[in-house]
mmCIF file of C-alpha atoms and ligand atoms in Angstrom:
data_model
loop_
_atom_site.group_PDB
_atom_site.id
_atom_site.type_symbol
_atom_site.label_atom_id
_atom_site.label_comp_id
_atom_site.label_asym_id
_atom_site.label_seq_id
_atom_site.Cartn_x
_atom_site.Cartn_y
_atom_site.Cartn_z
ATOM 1 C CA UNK A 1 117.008 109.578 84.130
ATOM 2 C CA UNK A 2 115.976 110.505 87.660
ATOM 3 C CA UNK A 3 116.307 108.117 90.141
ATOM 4 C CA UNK A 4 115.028 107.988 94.195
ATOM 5 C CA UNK A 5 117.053 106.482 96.696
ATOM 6 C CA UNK A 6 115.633 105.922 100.210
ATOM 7 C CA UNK A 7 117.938 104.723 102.467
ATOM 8 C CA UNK A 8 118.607 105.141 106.246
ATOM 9 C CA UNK A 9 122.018 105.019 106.538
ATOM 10 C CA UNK A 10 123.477 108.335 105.579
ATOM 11 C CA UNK A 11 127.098 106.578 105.083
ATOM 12 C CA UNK A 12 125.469 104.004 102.644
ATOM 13 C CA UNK A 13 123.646 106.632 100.959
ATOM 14 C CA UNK A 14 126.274 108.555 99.828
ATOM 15 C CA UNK A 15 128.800 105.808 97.915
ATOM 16 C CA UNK A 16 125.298 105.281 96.363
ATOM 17 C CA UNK A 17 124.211 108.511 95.690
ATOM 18 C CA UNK A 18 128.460 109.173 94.139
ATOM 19 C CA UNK A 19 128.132 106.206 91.957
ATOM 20 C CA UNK A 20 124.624 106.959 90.626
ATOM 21 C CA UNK A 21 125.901 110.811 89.737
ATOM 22 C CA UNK A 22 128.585 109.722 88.284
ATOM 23 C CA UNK A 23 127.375 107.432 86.007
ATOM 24 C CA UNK A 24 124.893 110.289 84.584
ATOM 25 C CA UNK A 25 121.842 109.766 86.611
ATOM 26 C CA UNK A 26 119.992 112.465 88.256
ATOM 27 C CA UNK A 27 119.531 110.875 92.092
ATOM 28 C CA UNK A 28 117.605 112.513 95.183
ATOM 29 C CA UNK A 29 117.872 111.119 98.601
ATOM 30 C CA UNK A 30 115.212 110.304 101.298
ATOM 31 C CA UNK A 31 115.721 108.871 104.533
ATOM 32 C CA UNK A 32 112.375 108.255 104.956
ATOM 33 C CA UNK A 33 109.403 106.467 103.147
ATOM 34 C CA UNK A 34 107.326 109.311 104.349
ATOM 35 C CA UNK A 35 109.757 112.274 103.028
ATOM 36 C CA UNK A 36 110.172 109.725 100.046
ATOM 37 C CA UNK A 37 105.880 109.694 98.852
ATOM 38 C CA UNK A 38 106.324 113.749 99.754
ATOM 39 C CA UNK A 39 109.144 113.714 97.089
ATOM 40 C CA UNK A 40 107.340 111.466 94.428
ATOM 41 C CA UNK A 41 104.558 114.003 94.675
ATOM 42 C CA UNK A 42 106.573 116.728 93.664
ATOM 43 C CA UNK A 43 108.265 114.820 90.801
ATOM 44 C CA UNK A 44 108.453 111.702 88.732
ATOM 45 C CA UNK A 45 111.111 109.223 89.143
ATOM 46 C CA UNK A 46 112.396 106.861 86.116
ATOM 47 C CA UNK A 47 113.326 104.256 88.950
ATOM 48 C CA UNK A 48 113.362 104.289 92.909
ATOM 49 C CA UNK A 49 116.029 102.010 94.726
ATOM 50 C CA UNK A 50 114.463 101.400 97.973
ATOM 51 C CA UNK A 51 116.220 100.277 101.605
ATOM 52 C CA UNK A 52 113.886 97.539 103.134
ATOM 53 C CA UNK A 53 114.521 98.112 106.195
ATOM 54 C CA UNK A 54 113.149 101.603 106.788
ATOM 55 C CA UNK A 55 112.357 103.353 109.856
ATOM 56 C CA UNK A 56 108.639 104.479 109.137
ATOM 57 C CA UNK A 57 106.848 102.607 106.449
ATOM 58 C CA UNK A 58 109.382 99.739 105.424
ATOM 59 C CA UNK A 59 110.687 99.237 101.879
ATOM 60 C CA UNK A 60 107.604 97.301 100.837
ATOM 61 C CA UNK A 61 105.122 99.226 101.629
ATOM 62 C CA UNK A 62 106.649 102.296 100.252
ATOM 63 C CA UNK A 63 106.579 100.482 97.079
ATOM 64 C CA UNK A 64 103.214 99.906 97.068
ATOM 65 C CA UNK A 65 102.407 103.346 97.667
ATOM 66 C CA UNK A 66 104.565 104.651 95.199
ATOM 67 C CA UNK A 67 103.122 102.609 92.671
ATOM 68 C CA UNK A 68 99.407 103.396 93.324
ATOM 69 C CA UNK A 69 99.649 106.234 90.977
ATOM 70 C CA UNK A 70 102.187 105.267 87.928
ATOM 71 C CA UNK A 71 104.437 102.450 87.150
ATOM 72 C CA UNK A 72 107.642 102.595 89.078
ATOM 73 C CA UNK A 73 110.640 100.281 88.322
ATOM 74 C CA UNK A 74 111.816 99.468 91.470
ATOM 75 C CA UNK A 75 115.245 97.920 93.396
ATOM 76 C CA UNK A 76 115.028 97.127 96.533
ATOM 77 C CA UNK A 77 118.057 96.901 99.026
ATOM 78 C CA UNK A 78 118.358 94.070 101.649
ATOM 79 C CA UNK A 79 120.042 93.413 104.690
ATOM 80 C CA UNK A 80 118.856 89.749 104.967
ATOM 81 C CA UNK A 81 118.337 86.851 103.228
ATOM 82 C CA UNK A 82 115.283 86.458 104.841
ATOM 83 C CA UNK A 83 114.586 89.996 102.912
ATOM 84 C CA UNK A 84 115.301 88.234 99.942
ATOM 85 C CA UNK A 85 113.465 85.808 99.984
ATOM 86 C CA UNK A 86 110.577 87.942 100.794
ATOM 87 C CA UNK A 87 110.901 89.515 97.723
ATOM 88 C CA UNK A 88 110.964 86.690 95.878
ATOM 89 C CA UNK A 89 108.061 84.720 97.415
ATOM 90 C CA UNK A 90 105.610 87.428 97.387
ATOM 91 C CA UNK A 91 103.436 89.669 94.998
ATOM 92 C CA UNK A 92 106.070 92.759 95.449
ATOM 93 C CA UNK A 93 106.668 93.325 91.904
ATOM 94 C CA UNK A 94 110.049 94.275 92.064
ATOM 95 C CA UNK A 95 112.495 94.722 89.255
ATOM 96 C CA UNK A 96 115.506 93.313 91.445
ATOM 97 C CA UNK A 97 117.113 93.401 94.580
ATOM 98 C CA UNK A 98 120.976 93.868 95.725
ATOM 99 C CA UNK A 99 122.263 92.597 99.111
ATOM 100 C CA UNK A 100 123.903 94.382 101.970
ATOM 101 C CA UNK A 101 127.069 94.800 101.553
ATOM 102 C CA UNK A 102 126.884 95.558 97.892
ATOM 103 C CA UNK A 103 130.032 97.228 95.744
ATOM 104 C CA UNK A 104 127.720 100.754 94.487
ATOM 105 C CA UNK A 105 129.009 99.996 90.588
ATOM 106 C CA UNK A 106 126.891 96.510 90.906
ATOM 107 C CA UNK A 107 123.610 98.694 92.251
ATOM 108 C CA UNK A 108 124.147 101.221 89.241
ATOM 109 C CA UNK A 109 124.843 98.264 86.396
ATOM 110 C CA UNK A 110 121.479 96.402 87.518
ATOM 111 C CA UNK A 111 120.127 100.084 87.083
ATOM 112 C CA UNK A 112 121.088 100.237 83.870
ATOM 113 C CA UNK A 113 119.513 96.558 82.997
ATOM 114 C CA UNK A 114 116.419 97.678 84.489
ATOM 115 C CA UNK A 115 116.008 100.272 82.362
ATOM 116 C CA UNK A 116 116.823 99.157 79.316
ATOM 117 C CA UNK A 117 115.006 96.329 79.746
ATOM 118 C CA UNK A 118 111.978 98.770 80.394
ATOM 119 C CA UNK A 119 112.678 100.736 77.866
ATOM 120 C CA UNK A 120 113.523 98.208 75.236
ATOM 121 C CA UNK A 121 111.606 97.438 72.039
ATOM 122 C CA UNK A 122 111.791 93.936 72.672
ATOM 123 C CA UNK A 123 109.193 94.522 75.568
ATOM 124 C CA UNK A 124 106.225 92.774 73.897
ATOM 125 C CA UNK A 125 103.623 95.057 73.470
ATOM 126 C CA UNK A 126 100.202 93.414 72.252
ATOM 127 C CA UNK A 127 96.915 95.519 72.529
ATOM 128 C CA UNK A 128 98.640 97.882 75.735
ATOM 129 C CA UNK A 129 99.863 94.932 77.380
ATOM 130 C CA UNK A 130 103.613 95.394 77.725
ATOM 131 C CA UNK A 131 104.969 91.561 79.185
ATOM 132 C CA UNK A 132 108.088 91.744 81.550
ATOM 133 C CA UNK A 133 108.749 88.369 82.111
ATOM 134 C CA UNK A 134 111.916 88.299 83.644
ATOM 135 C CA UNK A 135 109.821 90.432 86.654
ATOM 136 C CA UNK A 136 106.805 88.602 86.496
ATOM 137 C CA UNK A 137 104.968 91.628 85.718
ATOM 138 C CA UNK A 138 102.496 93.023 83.467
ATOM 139 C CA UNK A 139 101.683 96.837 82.277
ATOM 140 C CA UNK A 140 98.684 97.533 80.708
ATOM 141 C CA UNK A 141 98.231 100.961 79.390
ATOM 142 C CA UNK A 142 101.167 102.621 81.008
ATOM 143 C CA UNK A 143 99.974 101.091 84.508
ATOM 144 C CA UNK A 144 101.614 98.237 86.160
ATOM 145 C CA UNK A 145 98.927 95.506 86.814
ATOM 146 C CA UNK A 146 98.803 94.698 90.569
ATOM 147 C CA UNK A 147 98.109 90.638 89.936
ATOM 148 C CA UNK A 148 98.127 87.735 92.311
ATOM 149 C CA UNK A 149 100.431 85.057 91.032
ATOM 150 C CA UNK A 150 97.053 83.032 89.348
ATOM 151 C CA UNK A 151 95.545 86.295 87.431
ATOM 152 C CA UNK A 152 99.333 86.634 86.506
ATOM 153 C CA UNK A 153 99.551 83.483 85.058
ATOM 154 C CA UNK A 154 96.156 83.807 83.109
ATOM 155 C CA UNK A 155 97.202 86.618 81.821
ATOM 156 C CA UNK A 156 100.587 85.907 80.577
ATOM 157 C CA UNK A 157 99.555 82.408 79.167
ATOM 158 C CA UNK A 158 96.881 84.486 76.934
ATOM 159 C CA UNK A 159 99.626 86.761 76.139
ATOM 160 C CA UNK A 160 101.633 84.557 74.704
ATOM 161 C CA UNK A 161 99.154 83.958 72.016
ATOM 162 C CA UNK A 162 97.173 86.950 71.005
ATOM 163 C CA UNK A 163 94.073 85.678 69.203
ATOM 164 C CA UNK A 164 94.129 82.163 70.416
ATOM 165 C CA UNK A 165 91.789 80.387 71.979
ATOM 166 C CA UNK A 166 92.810 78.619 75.304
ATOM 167 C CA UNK A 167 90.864 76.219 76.522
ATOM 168 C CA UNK A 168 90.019 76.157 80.470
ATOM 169 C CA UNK A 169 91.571 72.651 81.026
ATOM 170 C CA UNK A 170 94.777 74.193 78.992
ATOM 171 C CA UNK A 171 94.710 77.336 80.654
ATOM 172 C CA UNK A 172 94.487 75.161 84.596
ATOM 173 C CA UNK A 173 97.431 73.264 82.877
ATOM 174 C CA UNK A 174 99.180 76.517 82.154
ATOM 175 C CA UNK A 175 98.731 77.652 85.588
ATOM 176 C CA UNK A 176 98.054 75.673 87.914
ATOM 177 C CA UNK A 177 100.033 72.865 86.948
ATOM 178 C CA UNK A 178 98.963 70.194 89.628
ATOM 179 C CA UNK A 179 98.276 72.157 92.209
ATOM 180 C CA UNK A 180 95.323 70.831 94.501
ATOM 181 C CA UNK A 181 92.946 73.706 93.606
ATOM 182 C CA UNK A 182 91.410 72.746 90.336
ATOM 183 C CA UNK A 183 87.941 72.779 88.168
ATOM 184 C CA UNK A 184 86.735 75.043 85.798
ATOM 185 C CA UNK A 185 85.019 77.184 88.442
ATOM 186 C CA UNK A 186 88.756 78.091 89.084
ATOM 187 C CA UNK A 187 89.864 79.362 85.900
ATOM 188 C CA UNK A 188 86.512 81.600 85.472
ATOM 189 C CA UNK A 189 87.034 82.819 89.209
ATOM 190 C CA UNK A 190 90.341 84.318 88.436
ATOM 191 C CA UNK A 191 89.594 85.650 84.887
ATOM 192 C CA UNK A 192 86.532 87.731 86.730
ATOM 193 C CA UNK A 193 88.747 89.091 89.029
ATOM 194 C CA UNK A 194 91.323 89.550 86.251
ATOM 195 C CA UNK A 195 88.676 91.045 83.984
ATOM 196 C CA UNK A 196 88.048 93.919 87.118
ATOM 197 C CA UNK A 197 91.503 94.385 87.752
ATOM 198 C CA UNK A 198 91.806 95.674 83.468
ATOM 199 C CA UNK A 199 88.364 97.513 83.487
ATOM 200 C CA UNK A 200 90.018 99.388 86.367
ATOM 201 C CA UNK A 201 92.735 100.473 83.950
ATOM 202 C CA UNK A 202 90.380 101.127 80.739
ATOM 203 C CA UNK A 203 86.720 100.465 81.751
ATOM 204 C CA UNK A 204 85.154 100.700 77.956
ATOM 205 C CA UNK A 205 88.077 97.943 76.684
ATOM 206 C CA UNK A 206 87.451 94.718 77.434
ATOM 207 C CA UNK A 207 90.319 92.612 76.010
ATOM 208 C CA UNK A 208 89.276 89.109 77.175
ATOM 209 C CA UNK A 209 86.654 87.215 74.931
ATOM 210 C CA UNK A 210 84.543 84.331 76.460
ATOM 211 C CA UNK A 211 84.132 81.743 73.838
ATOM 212 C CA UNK A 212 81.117 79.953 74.984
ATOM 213 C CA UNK A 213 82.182 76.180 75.416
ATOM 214 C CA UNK A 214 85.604 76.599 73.967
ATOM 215 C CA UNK A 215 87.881 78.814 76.648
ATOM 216 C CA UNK A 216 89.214 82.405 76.446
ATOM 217 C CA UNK A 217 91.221 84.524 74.551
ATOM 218 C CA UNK A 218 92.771 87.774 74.234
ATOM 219 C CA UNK A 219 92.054 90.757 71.784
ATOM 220 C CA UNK A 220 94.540 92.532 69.783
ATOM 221 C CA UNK A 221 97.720 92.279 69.537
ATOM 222 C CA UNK A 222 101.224 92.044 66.251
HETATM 223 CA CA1 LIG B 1 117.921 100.443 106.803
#
Protein backbone atom coordinates (compact mmCIF):
# COMPACT_ATOMS: atom_id res chain seq x y z
CA UNK A 1 0.00 0.00 0.00
CA UNK A 2 1.40 3.35 -1.08
CA UNK A 3 0.49 6.16 0.71
CA UNK A 4 1.11 10.32 0.05
CA UNK A 5 1.76 12.52 2.76
CA UNK A 6 1.77 16.31 2.18
CA UNK A 7 2.73 18.13 4.94
CA UNK A 8 4.66 21.42 5.57
CA UNK A 9 6.37 20.87 8.48
CA UNK A 10 9.42 18.82 7.78
CA UNK A 11 9.67 17.86 11.72
CA UNK A 12 5.98 16.59 11.59
CA UNK A 13 6.60 14.84 8.49
CA UNK A 14 9.07 12.67 9.52
CA UNK A 15 7.50 10.89 12.97
CA UNK A 16 4.81 10.43 10.24
CA UNK A 17 6.62 9.31 7.49
CA UNK A 18 8.76 6.63 10.53
CA UNK A 19 5.49 5.37 11.72
CA UNK A 20 3.89 4.82 8.29
CA UNK A 21 7.31 2.75 7.14
CA UNK A 22 7.30 0.97 9.85
CA UNK A 23 4.10 -0.32 9.93
CA UNK A 24 4.66 -1.71 6.18
CA UNK A 25 3.40 1.08 4.10
CA UNK A 26 5.18 2.44 1.21
CA UNK A 27 4.96 6.54 2.02
CA UNK A 28 6.34 9.53 -0.24
CA UNK A 29 6.51 13.00 1.03
CA UNK A 30 5.43 16.39 -0.51
CA UNK A 31 5.62 19.64 0.97
CA UNK A 32 3.60 21.02 -1.43
CA UNK A 33 0.08 20.49 -3.05
CA UNK A 34 1.71 21.46 -6.25
CA UNK A 35 4.85 18.91 -5.98
CA UNK A 36 2.03 16.61 -4.46
CA UNK A 37 -0.55 16.57 -8.10
CA UNK A 38 3.21 16.35 -9.90
CA UNK A 39 3.71 13.15 -7.76
CA UNK A 40 0.12 11.63 -8.23
CA UNK A 41 0.83 11.96 -11.92
CA UNK A 42 3.68 9.86 -11.84
CA UNK A 43 2.04 7.20 -9.61
CA UNK A 44 -1.04 5.95 -7.90
CA UNK A 45 -1.56 6.26 -4.29
CA UNK A 46 -3.81 3.66 -2.16
CA UNK A 47 -4.48 6.71 0.28
CA UNK A 48 -3.11 10.41 0.61
CA UNK A 49 -2.99 11.99 4.23
CA UNK A 50 -3.17 15.57 3.53
CA UNK A 51 -1.97 18.81 5.90
CA UNK A 52 -4.81 21.48 5.61
CA UNK A 53 -3.01 24.05 6.06
CA UNK A 54 -0.71 24.13 3.04
CA UNK A 55 1.31 26.79 1.67
CA UNK A 56 0.11 26.78 -2.10
CA UNK A 57 -3.18 25.14 -2.76
CA UNK A 58 -4.54 24.23 0.84
CA UNK A 59 -5.48 20.69 1.91
CA UNK A 60 -8.92 20.94 0.35
CA UNK A 61 -8.36 21.85 -2.71
CA UNK A 62 -5.60 19.45 -3.26
CA UNK A 63 -8.15 16.92 -2.57
CA UNK A 64 -10.29 17.88 -5.04
CA UNK A 65 -7.75 17.83 -7.56
CA UNK A 66 -6.45 14.67 -6.70
CA UNK A 67 -9.65 13.14 -6.97
CA UNK A 68 -10.67 14.49 -10.43
CA UNK A 69 -9.06 11.56 -11.99
CA UNK A 70 -9.59 8.29 -9.60
CA UNK A 71 -10.97 7.66 -6.23
CA UNK A 72 -8.61 8.64 -3.50
CA UNK A 73 -9.21 7.73 0.20
CA UNK A 74 -8.21 10.58 1.88
CA UNK A 75 -7.09 11.90 5.74
CA UNK A 76 -6.78 15.09 6.25
CA UNK A 77 -4.61 16.73 9.09
CA UNK A 78 -5.84 19.79 11.12
CA UNK A 79 -4.51 22.38 13.12
CA UNK A 80 -7.93 23.80 14.19
CA UNK A 81 -11.09 22.99 15.22
CA UNK A 82 -12.39 25.36 13.03
CA UNK A 83 -10.56 22.88 10.34
CA UNK A 84 -12.60 20.33 11.67
CA UNK A 85 -15.45 21.41 11.50
CA UNK A 86 -14.91 22.38 7.99
CA UNK A 87 -14.53 19.04 7.14
CA UNK A 88 -17.37 17.97 8.60
CA UNK A 89 -19.88 20.60 7.41
CA UNK A 90 -18.95 20.54 3.88
CA UNK A 91 -19.05 18.31 0.64
CA UNK A 92 -15.11 17.35 1.15
CA UNK A 93 -15.55 13.73 1.05
CA UNK A 94 -13.05 12.82 3.34
CA UNK A 95 -12.40 9.46 4.89
CA UNK A 96 -11.29 11.10 8.34
CA UNK A 97 -9.37 13.62 9.88
CA UNK A 98 -6.68 13.62 12.92
CA UNK A 99 -5.91 16.78 14.96
CA UNK A 100 -2.71 18.63 15.56
CA UNK A 101 -0.93 17.35 17.92
CA UNK A 102 -1.65 13.78 17.06
CA UNK A 103 0.54 10.58 18.57
CA UNK A 104 1.78 9.14 14.60
CA UNK A 105 0.51 5.34 15.77
CA UNK A 106 -3.22 6.99 15.97
CA UNK A 107 -2.67 8.56 12.15
CA UNK A 108 -1.39 5.00 10.96
CA UNK A 109 -4.36 2.85 12.94
CA UNK A 110 -7.15 5.19 11.27
CA UNK A 111 -5.03 4.24 8.08
CA UNK A 112 -5.50 0.95 8.53
CA UNK A 113 -9.52 1.40 9.19
CA UNK A 114 -9.68 3.31 6.13
CA UNK A 115 -8.52 0.80 4.18
CA UNK A 116 -10.03 -2.00 5.22
CA UNK A 117 -13.05 -0.47 5.32
CA UNK A 118 -12.40 0.31 1.51
CA UNK A 119 -11.32 -2.70 0.80
CA UNK A 120 -13.80 -4.78 2.68
CA UNK A 121 -16.44 -7.12 1.26
CA UNK A 122 -18.94 -5.75 3.41
CA UNK A 123 -18.80 -2.52 1.16
CA UNK A 124 -22.24 -2.93 -0.47
CA UNK A 125 -21.86 -3.22 -3.92
CA UNK A 126 -25.29 -3.12 -5.95
CA UNK A 127 -25.16 -2.54 -9.81
CA UNK A 128 -21.34 -0.52 -9.43
CA UNK A 129 -22.53 1.42 -6.65
CA UNK A 130 -20.17 0.69 -3.77
CA UNK A 131 -22.07 2.64 -0.41
CA UNK A 132 -19.57 4.03 2.27
CA UNK A 133 -21.74 5.20 4.73
CA UNK A 134 -19.70 5.86 7.51
CA UNK A 135 -18.04 8.70 4.84
CA UNK A 136 -21.06 9.74 3.34
CA UNK A 137 -19.83 8.75 0.08
CA UNK A 138 -20.70 6.93 -2.92
CA UNK A 139 -18.46 5.11 -5.81
CA UNK A 140 -19.93 4.22 -8.80
CA UNK A 141 -17.86 2.28 -11.18
CA UNK A 142 -14.53 2.67 -9.53
CA UNK A 143 -15.17 6.62 -9.40
CA UNK A 144 -16.08 8.44 -6.32
CA UNK A 145 -19.39 10.37 -6.99
CA UNK A 146 -18.84 14.12 -6.34
CA UNK A 147 -22.64 14.66 -4.72
CA UNK A 148 -24.15 17.58 -2.91
CA UNK A 149 -25.56 16.43 0.38
CA UNK A 150 -29.43 16.18 -1.43
CA UNK A 151 -28.23 13.98 -4.64
CA UNK A 152 -26.37 12.09 -1.77
CA UNK A 153 -29.26 11.42 0.04
CA UNK A 154 -31.35 10.36 -3.11
CA UNK A 155 -29.02 8.22 -3.90
CA UNK A 156 -28.31 6.38 -0.80
CA UNK A 157 -32.09 6.14 0.16
CA UNK A 158 -32.52 4.22 -3.38
CA UNK A 159 -29.59 2.25 -2.43
CA UNK A 160 -30.83 0.92 0.34
CA UNK A 161 -33.45 -0.84 -1.60
CA UNK A 162 -32.39 -2.00 -4.98
CA UNK A 163 -35.56 -2.62 -6.99
CA UNK A 164 -37.93 -0.66 -4.90
CA UNK A 165 -39.99 1.81 -5.74
CA UNK A 166 -39.78 5.10 -3.64
CA UNK A 167 -42.26 7.30 -3.83
CA UNK A 168 -41.42 11.23 -4.18
CA UNK A 169 -43.25 12.19 -0.91
CA UNK A 170 -41.10 9.12 0.73
CA UNK A 171 -38.07 9.95 -0.93
CA UNK A 172 -38.59 14.22 0.41
CA UNK A 173 -39.21 12.32 3.76
CA UNK A 174 -35.98 10.44 3.35
CA UNK A 175 -34.15 13.50 2.63
CA UNK A 176 -35.29 16.33 3.35
CA UNK A 177 -36.87 15.59 6.47
CA UNK A 178 -38.64 19.01 7.28
CA UNK A 179 -36.55 21.14 5.83
CA UNK A 180 -38.32 24.34 4.30
CA UNK A 181 -37.51 23.41 0.67
CA UNK A 182 -40.14 20.95 -0.34
CA UNK A 183 -42.58 19.78 -3.41
CA UNK A 184 -42.16 17.32 -5.85
CA UNK A 185 -40.43 19.72 -8.25
CA UNK A 186 -37.62 19.17 -5.60
CA UNK A 187 -37.12 15.60 -5.64
CA UNK A 188 -37.15 15.51 -9.69
CA UNK A 189 -34.66 18.60 -9.63
CA UNK A 190 -32.07 16.69 -7.78
CA UNK A 191 -32.57 13.23 -9.43
CA UNK A 192 -31.82 15.23 -12.97
CA UNK A 193 -28.86 16.51 -11.70
CA UNK A 194 -28.13 13.15 -10.04
CA UNK A 195 -29.02 11.33 -13.24
CA UNK A 196 -25.99 13.75 -15.10
CA UNK A 197 -23.68 13.37 -12.45
CA UNK A 198 -23.93 8.97 -13.25
CA UNK A 199 -24.18 9.41 -17.12
CA UNK A 200 -20.89 11.26 -16.56
CA UNK A 201 -19.48 8.05 -15.10
CA UNK A 202 -21.21 5.47 -17.67
CA UNK A 203 -23.23 7.49 -20.26
CA UNK A 204 -25.09 4.26 -21.99
CA UNK A 205 -26.26 2.99 -18.15
CA UNK A 206 -28.90 4.62 -16.82
CA UNK A 207 -29.62 3.06 -13.39
CA UNK A 208 -32.55 5.25 -12.23
CA UNK A 209 -36.12 4.25 -13.53
CA UNK A 210 -38.97 6.89 -13.56
CA UNK A 211 -42.12 5.15 -12.68
CA UNK A 212 -44.67 7.40 -14.10
CA UNK A 213 -47.01 8.44 -11.10
CA UNK A 214 -45.45 6.12 -8.61
CA UNK A 215 -41.64 7.54 -7.73
CA UNK A 216 -38.18 6.17 -8.63
CA UNK A 217 -36.11 3.39 -8.29
CA UNK A 218 -32.85 1.93 -8.83
CA UNK A 219 -31.65 -0.90 -11.27
CA UNK A 220 -29.66 -3.82 -10.35
CA UNK A 221 -28.35 -4.78 -7.60
CA UNK A 222 -27.88 -8.69 -4.83
CA1 LIG B 1 0.75 23.22 7.64
Amino acid sequence: MRILLVEDEPAIAQVVLHALRADGFEAVHCLTGGEALAAARGQAFDLAVLDVGLPDIGGFALCRELRRERDLPVIFLTAQDAEADRILGLEIGADDYVTKPFSPRELVARVRVVLRRLHAPAAREDGGFVHDADGHRIRYRGRTLDLTRYEYGLLAALLQRPGAVLSRAQLMDRVWGDALESGDRTVDTHIKTLRAKLREVAPDADPIRTHRGLGYSLDGGA
